[in-house]
């Protein structure tokens, strides 16, 4: 997964980037770096997704509040 993040060609595609963030095996630091690029509707889903780590979920909640408020 870290290799995918390093390639702009792959990570430049929104769906691939989102799947990397949603993957429970993605290291938290990589997911956290990508979270600001996630759209508001997907952040809302990530806020309640039990498959992602707690720290990613809580960061998604903060970003969702910032983007909606």
PDB file of N, CA and C in Angstrom:
ATOM      1  N   UNK A   1       0.818  -1.193   0.000  1.00  0.00           N
ATOM      2  CA  UNK A   1       0.000   0.000   0.000  1.00  0.00           C
ATOM      3  C   UNK A   1       0.858   1.252   0.000  1.00  0.00           C
ATOM      4  N   UNK A   2       1.946   1.212   0.700  1.00  0.00           N
ATOM      5  CA  UNK A   2       2.832   2.374   0.722  1.00  0.00           C
ATOM      6  C   UNK A   2       3.379   2.645  -0.675  1.00  0.00           C
ATOM      7  N   UNK A   3       3.590   1.606  -1.436  1.00  0.00           N
ATOM      8  CA  UNK A   3       4.082   1.755  -2.816  1.00  0.00           C
ATOM      9  C   UNK A   3       3.048   2.460  -3.692  1.00  0.00           C
ATOM     10  N   UNK A   4       1.795   2.162  -3.485  1.00  0.00           N
ATOM     11  CA  UNK A   4       0.725   2.814  -4.250  1.00  0.00           C
ATOM     12  C   UNK A   4       0.709   4.307  -3.935  1.00  0.00           C
ATOM     13  N   UNK A   5       0.887   4.651  -2.678  1.00  0.00           N
ATOM     14  CA  UNK A   5       0.857   6.050  -2.258  1.00  0.00           C
ATOM     15  C   UNK A   5       2.017   6.832  -2.881  1.00  0.00           C
ATOM     16  N   UNK A   6       3.124   6.176  -3.098  1.00  0.00           N
ATOM     17  CA  UNK A   6       4.294   6.858  -3.662  1.00  0.00           C
ATOM     18  C   UNK A   6       4.132   7.211  -5.138  1.00  0.00           C
ATOM     19  N   UNK A   7       3.256   6.545  -5.849  1.00  0.00           N
ATOM     20  CA  UNK A   7       3.089   6.787  -7.277  1.00  0.00           C
ATOM     21  C   UNK A   7       1.953   7.764  -7.524  1.00  0.00           C
ATOM     22  N   UNK A   8       2.280   8.930  -8.031  1.00  0.00           N
ATOM     23  CA  UNK A   8       1.274   9.958  -8.311  1.00  0.00           C
ATOM     24  C   UNK A   8       0.245   9.470  -9.324  1.00  0.00           C
ATOM     25  N   UNK A   9       0.692   8.666 -10.244  1.00  0.00           N
ATOM     26  CA  UNK A   9      -0.212   8.160 -11.280  1.00  0.00           C
ATOM     27  C   UNK A   9      -1.362   7.366 -10.654  1.00  0.00           C
ATOM     28  N   UNK A  10      -1.077   6.596  -9.623  1.00  0.00           N
ATOM     29  CA  UNK A  10      -2.121   5.787  -8.984  1.00  0.00           C
ATOM     30  C   UNK A  10      -2.896   6.595  -7.959  1.00  0.00           C
ATOM     31  N   UNK A  11      -2.186   7.301  -7.115  1.00  0.00           N
ATOM     32  CA  UNK A  11      -2.845   8.003  -6.019  1.00  0.00           C
ATOM     33  C   UNK A  11      -3.580   9.237  -6.530  1.00  0.00           C
ATOM     34  N   UNK A  12      -3.291   9.668  -7.740  1.00  0.00           N
ATOM     35  CA  UNK A  12      -3.991  10.792  -8.337  1.00  0.00           C
ATOM     36  C   UNK A  12      -5.432  10.469  -8.694  1.00  0.00           C
ATOM     37  N   UNK A  13      -5.744   9.213  -8.790  1.00  0.00           N
ATOM     38  CA  UNK A  13      -7.117   8.780  -9.072  1.00  0.00           C
ATOM     39  C   UNK A  13      -7.875   8.705  -7.751  1.00  0.00           C
ATOM     40  N   UNK A  14      -8.962   9.443  -7.691  1.00  0.00           N
ATOM     41  CA  UNK A  14      -9.691   9.579  -6.427  1.00  0.00           C
ATOM     42  C   UNK A  14     -10.140   8.239  -5.862  1.00  0.00           C
ATOM     43  N   UNK A  15     -10.672   7.386  -6.694  1.00  0.00           N
ATOM     44  CA  UNK A  15     -11.196   6.101  -6.187  1.00  0.00           C
ATOM     45  C   UNK A  15     -10.102   5.240  -5.577  1.00  0.00           C
ATOM     46  N   UNK A  16      -8.936   5.244  -6.197  1.00  0.00           N
ATOM     47  CA  UNK A  16      -7.821   4.458  -5.664  1.00  0.00           C
ATOM     48  C   UNK A  16      -7.369   5.046  -4.333  1.00  0.00           C
ATOM     49  N   UNK A  17      -7.256   6.373  -4.286  1.00  0.00           N
ATOM     50  CA  UNK A  17      -6.849   7.035  -3.049  1.00  0.00           C
ATOM     51  C   UNK A  17      -7.836   6.728  -1.926  1.00  0.00           C
ATOM     52  N   UNK A  18      -9.126   6.772  -2.237  1.00  0.00           N
ATOM     53  CA  UNK A  18     -10.148   6.491  -1.232  1.00  0.00           C
ATOM     54  C   UNK A  18     -10.067   5.041  -0.748  1.00  0.00           C
ATOM     55  N   UNK A  19      -9.829   4.121  -1.631  1.00  0.00           N
ATOM     56  CA  UNK A  19      -9.711   2.717  -1.229  1.00  0.00           C
ATOM     57  C   UNK A  19      -8.483   2.494  -0.343  1.00  0.00           C
ATOM     58  N   UNK A  20      -7.416   3.229  -0.604  1.00  0.00           N
ATOM     59  CA  UNK A  20      -6.233   3.127   0.248  1.00  0.00           C
ATOM     60  C   UNK A  20      -6.564   3.634   1.649  1.00  0.00           C
ATOM     61  N   UNK A  21      -7.281   4.746   1.743  1.00  0.00           N
ATOM     62  CA  UNK A  21      -7.663   5.293   3.053  1.00  0.00           C
ATOM     63  C   UNK A  21      -8.595   4.331   3.776  1.00  0.00           C
ATOM     64  N   UNK A  22      -9.516   3.717   3.072  1.00  0.00           N
ATOM     65  CA  UNK A  22     -10.493   2.812   3.693  1.00  0.00           C
ATOM     66  C   UNK A  22      -9.907   1.461   4.077  1.00  0.00           C
ATOM     67  N   UNK A  23      -8.771   1.111   3.506  1.00  0.00           N
ATOM     68  CA  UNK A  23      -8.174  -0.189   3.780  1.00  0.00           C
ATOM     69  C   UNK A  23      -7.671  -0.237   5.221  1.00  0.00           C
ATOM     70  N   UNK A  24      -8.126  -1.215   6.006  1.00  0.00           N
ATOM     71  CA  UNK A  24      -7.722  -1.292   7.416  1.00  0.00           C
ATOM     72  C   UNK A  24      -6.229  -1.590   7.606  1.00  0.00           C
ATOM     73  N   UNK A  25      -5.565  -2.080   6.575  1.00  0.00           N
ATOM     74  CA  UNK A  25      -4.142  -2.405   6.699  1.00  0.00           C
ATOM     75  C   UNK A  25      -3.224  -1.260   6.273  1.00  0.00           C
ATOM     76  N   UNK A  26      -3.802  -0.181   5.810  1.00  0.00           N
ATOM     77  CA  UNK A  26      -2.988   0.981   5.457  1.00  0.00           C
ATOM     78  C   UNK A  26      -2.429   1.593   6.736  1.00  0.00           C
ATOM     79  N   UNK A  27      -1.126   1.881   6.759  1.00  0.00           N
ATOM     80  CA  UNK A  27      -0.564   2.530   7.948  1.00  0.00           C
ATOM     81  C   UNK A  27      -1.275   3.858   8.231  1.00  0.00           C
ATOM     82  N   UNK A  28      -1.479   4.141   9.495  1.00  0.00           N
ATOM     83  CA  UNK A  28      -2.244   5.317   9.918  1.00  0.00           C
ATOM     84  C   UNK A  28      -1.617   6.607   9.388  1.00  0.00           C
ATOM     85  N   UNK A  29      -0.305   6.678   9.373  1.00  0.00           N
ATOM     86  CA  UNK A  29       0.331   7.912   8.905  1.00  0.00           C
ATOM     87  C   UNK A  29       0.036   8.172   7.425  1.00  0.00           C
ATOM     88  N   UNK A  30      -0.053   7.123   6.613  1.00  0.00           N
ATOM     89  CA  UNK A  30      -0.381   7.307   5.199  1.00  0.00           C
ATOM     90  C   UNK A  30      -1.843   7.723   5.033  1.00  0.00           C
ATOM     91  N   UNK A  31      -2.725   7.078   5.773  1.00  0.00           N
ATOM     92  CA  UNK A  31      -4.147   7.444   5.701  1.00  0.00           C
ATOM     93  C   UNK A  31      -4.362   8.884   6.135  1.00  0.00           C
ATOM     94  N   UNK A  32      -3.666   9.286   7.183  1.00  0.00           N
ATOM     95  CA  UNK A  32      -3.821  10.650   7.698  1.00  0.00           C
ATOM     96  C   UNK A  32      -3.365  11.689   6.681  1.00  0.00           C
ATOM     97  N   UNK A  33      -2.319  11.385   5.933  1.00  0.00           N
ATOM     98  CA  UNK A  33      -1.837  12.318   4.915  1.00  0.00           C
ATOM     99  C   UNK A  33      -2.830  12.469   3.771  1.00  0.00           C
ATOM    100  N   UNK A  34      -3.573  11.410   3.483  1.00  0.00           N
ATOM    101  CA  UNK A  34      -4.516  11.432   2.365  1.00  0.00           C
ATOM    102  C   UNK A  34      -5.891  11.972   2.749  1.00  0.00           C
ATOM    103  N   UNK A  35      -6.236  11.951   4.013  1.00  0.00           N
ATOM    104  CA  UNK A  35      -7.575  12.355   4.457  1.00  0.00           C
ATOM    105  C   UNK A  35      -8.013  13.751   3.995  1.00  0.00           C
ATOM    106  N   UNK A  36      -7.147  14.754   3.984  1.00  0.00           N
ATOM    107  CA  UNK A  36      -7.610  16.070   3.534  1.00  0.00           C
ATOM    108  C   UNK A  36      -8.112  16.086   2.082  1.00  0.00           C
ATOM    109  N   UNK A  37      -7.726  15.115   1.281  1.00  0.00           N
ATOM    110  CA  UNK A  37      -8.170  15.048  -0.110  1.00  0.00           C
ATOM    111  C   UNK A  37      -9.510  14.342  -0.273  1.00  0.00           C
ATOM    112  N   UNK A  38     -10.010  13.741   0.801  1.00  0.00           N
ATOM    113  CA  UNK A  38     -11.257  12.988   0.735  1.00  0.00           C
ATOM    114  C   UNK A  38     -12.445  13.954   0.718  1.00  0.00           C
ATOM    115  N   UNK A  39     -13.406  13.672  -0.138  1.00  0.00           N
ATOM    116  CA  UNK A  39     -14.590  14.521  -0.268  1.00  0.00           C
ATOM    117  C   UNK A  39     -15.486  14.390   0.960  1.00  0.00           C
ATOM    118  N   UNK A  40     -16.313  15.404   1.166  1.00  0.00           N
ATOM    119  CA  UNK A  40     -17.162  15.490   2.360  1.00  0.00           C
ATOM    120  C   UNK A  40     -18.061  14.263   2.526  1.00  0.00           C
ATOM    121  N   UNK A  41     -18.701  13.818   1.470  1.00  0.00           N
ATOM    122  CA  UNK A  41     -19.613  12.668   1.600  1.00  0.00           C
ATOM    123  C   UNK A  41     -18.868  11.399   2.011  1.00  0.00           C
ATOM    124  N   UNK A  42     -17.623  11.246   1.536  1.00  0.00           N
ATOM    125  CA  UNK A  42     -16.839  10.071   1.912  1.00  0.00           C
ATOM    126  C   UNK A  42     -16.287  10.198   3.328  1.00  0.00           C
ATOM    127  N   UNK A  43     -16.000  11.420   3.755  1.00  0.00           N
ATOM    128  CA  UNK A  43     -15.578  11.621   5.147  1.00  0.00           C
ATOM    129  C   UNK A  43     -16.687  11.214   6.100  1.00  0.00           C
ATOM    130  N   UNK A  44     -17.921  11.536   5.727  1.00  0.00           N
ATOM    131  CA  UNK A  44     -19.078  11.176   6.565  1.00  0.00           C
ATOM    132  C   UNK A  44     -19.156   9.665   6.740  1.00  0.00           C
ATOM    133  N   UNK A  45     -18.898   8.935   5.677  1.00  0.00           N
ATOM    134  CA  UNK A  45     -18.914   7.462   5.733  1.00  0.00           C
ATOM    135  C   UNK A  45     -17.753   6.950   6.586  1.00  0.00           C
ATOM    136  N   UNK A  46     -16.581   7.572   6.416  1.00  0.00           N
ATOM    137  CA  UNK A  46     -15.411   7.152   7.194  1.00  0.00           C
ATOM    138  C   UNK A  46     -15.599   7.376   8.685  1.00  0.00           C
ATOM    139  N   UNK A  47     -16.381   8.374   9.048  1.00  0.00           N
ATOM    140  CA  UNK A  47     -16.612   8.687  10.461  1.00  0.00           C
ATOM    141  C   UNK A  47     -17.249   7.534  11.223  1.00  0.00           C
ATOM    142  N   UNK A  48     -17.984   6.700  10.538  1.00  0.00           N
ATOM    143  CA  UNK A  48     -18.684   5.589  11.203  1.00  0.00           C
ATOM    144  C   UNK A  48     -18.187   4.220  10.754  1.00  0.00           C
ATOM    145  N   UNK A  49     -17.187   4.191   9.896  1.00  0.00           N
ATOM    146  CA  UNK A  49     -16.656   2.923   9.369  1.00  0.00           C
ATOM    147  C   UNK A  49     -15.789   2.248  10.426  1.00  0.00           C
ATOM    148  N   UNK A  50     -16.249   1.124  10.926  1.00  0.00           N
ATOM    149  CA  UNK A  50     -15.523   0.397  11.980  1.00  0.00           C
ATOM    150  C   UNK A  50     -14.312  -0.362  11.442  1.00  0.00           C
ATOM    151  N   UNK A  51     -14.139  -0.403  10.124  1.00  0.00           N
ATOM    152  CA  UNK A  51     -13.003  -1.120   9.540  1.00  0.00           C
ATOM    153  C   UNK A  51     -11.729  -0.289   9.526  1.00  0.00           C
ATOM    154  N   UNK A  52     -11.848   1.013   9.674  1.00  0.00           N
ATOM    155  CA  UNK A  52     -10.655   1.858   9.692  1.00  0.00           C
ATOM    156  C   UNK A  52     -10.235   2.089  11.143  1.00  0.00           C
ATOM    157  N   UNK A  53      -8.958   2.346  11.366  1.00  0.00           N
ATOM    158  CA  UNK A  53      -8.483   2.570  12.743  1.00  0.00           C
ATOM    159  C   UNK A  53      -9.168   3.768  13.405  1.00  0.00           C
ATOM    160  N   UNK A  54      -9.231   3.727  14.726  1.00  0.00           N
ATOM    161  CA  UNK A  54      -9.885   4.794  15.501  1.00  0.00           C
ATOM    162  C   UNK A  54      -9.291   6.165  15.206  1.00  0.00           C
ATOM    163  N   UNK A  55      -7.982   6.232  15.079  1.00  0.00           N
ATOM    164  CA  UNK A  55      -7.341   7.534  14.845  1.00  0.00           C
ATOM    165  C   UNK A  55      -7.733   8.115  13.488  1.00  0.00           C
ATOM    166  N   UNK A  56      -7.889   7.254  12.490  1.00  0.00           N
ATOM    167  CA  UNK A  56      -8.318   7.723  11.165  1.00  0.00           C
ATOM    168  C   UNK A  56      -9.775   8.175  11.230  1.00  0.00           C
ATOM    169  N   UNK A  57     -10.593   7.422  11.960  1.00  0.00           N
ATOM    170  CA  UNK A  57     -12.002   7.794  12.117  1.00  0.00           C
ATOM    171  C   UNK A  57     -12.156   9.138  12.814  1.00  0.00           C
ATOM    172  N   UNK A  58     -11.391   9.334  13.879  1.00  0.00           N
ATOM    173  CA  UNK A  58     -11.499  10.600  14.606  1.00  0.00           C
ATOM    174  C   UNK A  58     -10.975  11.766  13.775  1.00  0.00           C
ATOM    175  N   UNK A  59      -9.920  11.556  13.003  1.00  0.00           N
ATOM    176  CA  UNK A  59      -9.413  12.607  12.112  1.00  0.00           C
ATOM    177  C   UNK A  59     -10.433  12.920  11.022  1.00  0.00           C
ATOM    178  N   UNK A  60     -11.113  11.895  10.528  1.00  0.00           N
ATOM    179  CA  UNK A  60     -12.158  12.092   9.518  1.00  0.00           C
ATOM    180  C   UNK A  60     -13.304  12.918  10.096  1.00  0.00           C
ATOM    181  N   UNK A  61     -13.641  12.694  11.362  1.00  0.00           N
ATOM    182  CA  UNK A  61     -14.703  13.473  12.013  1.00  0.00           C
ATOM    183  C   UNK A  61     -14.321  14.945  12.100  1.00  0.00           C
ATOM    184  N   UNK A  62     -13.073  15.210  12.460  1.00  0.00           N
ATOM    185  CA  UNK A  62     -12.603  16.595  12.560  1.00  0.00           C
ATOM    186  C   UNK A  62     -12.663  17.268  11.195  1.00  0.00           C
ATOM    187  N   UNK A  63     -12.169  16.594  10.175  1.00  0.00           N
ATOM    188  CA  UNK A  63     -12.177  17.165   8.828  1.00  0.00           C
ATOM    189  C   UNK A  63     -13.602  17.349   8.310  1.00  0.00           C
ATOM    190  N   UNK A  64     -14.480  16.414   8.625  1.00  0.00           N
ATOM    191  CA  UNK A  64     -15.876  16.528   8.187  1.00  0.00           C
ATOM    192  C   UNK A  64     -16.532  17.765   8.809  1.00  0.00           C
ATOM    193  N   UNK A  65     -16.292  17.971  10.103  1.00  0.00           N
ATOM    194  CA  UNK A  65     -16.837  19.153  10.771  1.00  0.00           C
ATOM    195  C   UNK A  65     -16.292  20.444  10.167  1.00  0.00           C
ATOM    196  N   UNK A  66     -15.010  20.438   9.819  1.00  0.00           N
ATOM    197  CA  UNK A  66     -14.402  21.626   9.207  1.00  0.00           C
ATOM    198  C   UNK A  66     -15.004  21.914   7.837  1.00  0.00           C
ATOM    199  N   UNK A  67     -15.246  20.867   7.068  1.00  0.00           N
ATOM    200  CA  UNK A  67     -15.758  21.053   5.704  1.00  0.00           C
ATOM    201  C   UNK A  67     -17.238  21.388   5.680  1.00  0.00           C
ATOM    202  N   UNK A  68     -17.978  21.009   6.721  1.00  0.00           N
ATOM    203  CA  UNK A  68     -19.411  21.295   6.737  1.00  0.00           C
ATOM    204  C   UNK A  68     -19.735  22.546   7.528  1.00  0.00           C
ATOM    205  N   UNK A  69     -18.887  22.908   8.435  1.00  0.00           N
ATOM    206  CA  UNK A  69     -19.222  24.016   9.323  1.00  0.00           C
ATOM    207  C   UNK A  69     -18.575  25.275   8.951  1.00  0.00           C
TER     208      UNK A  69
END
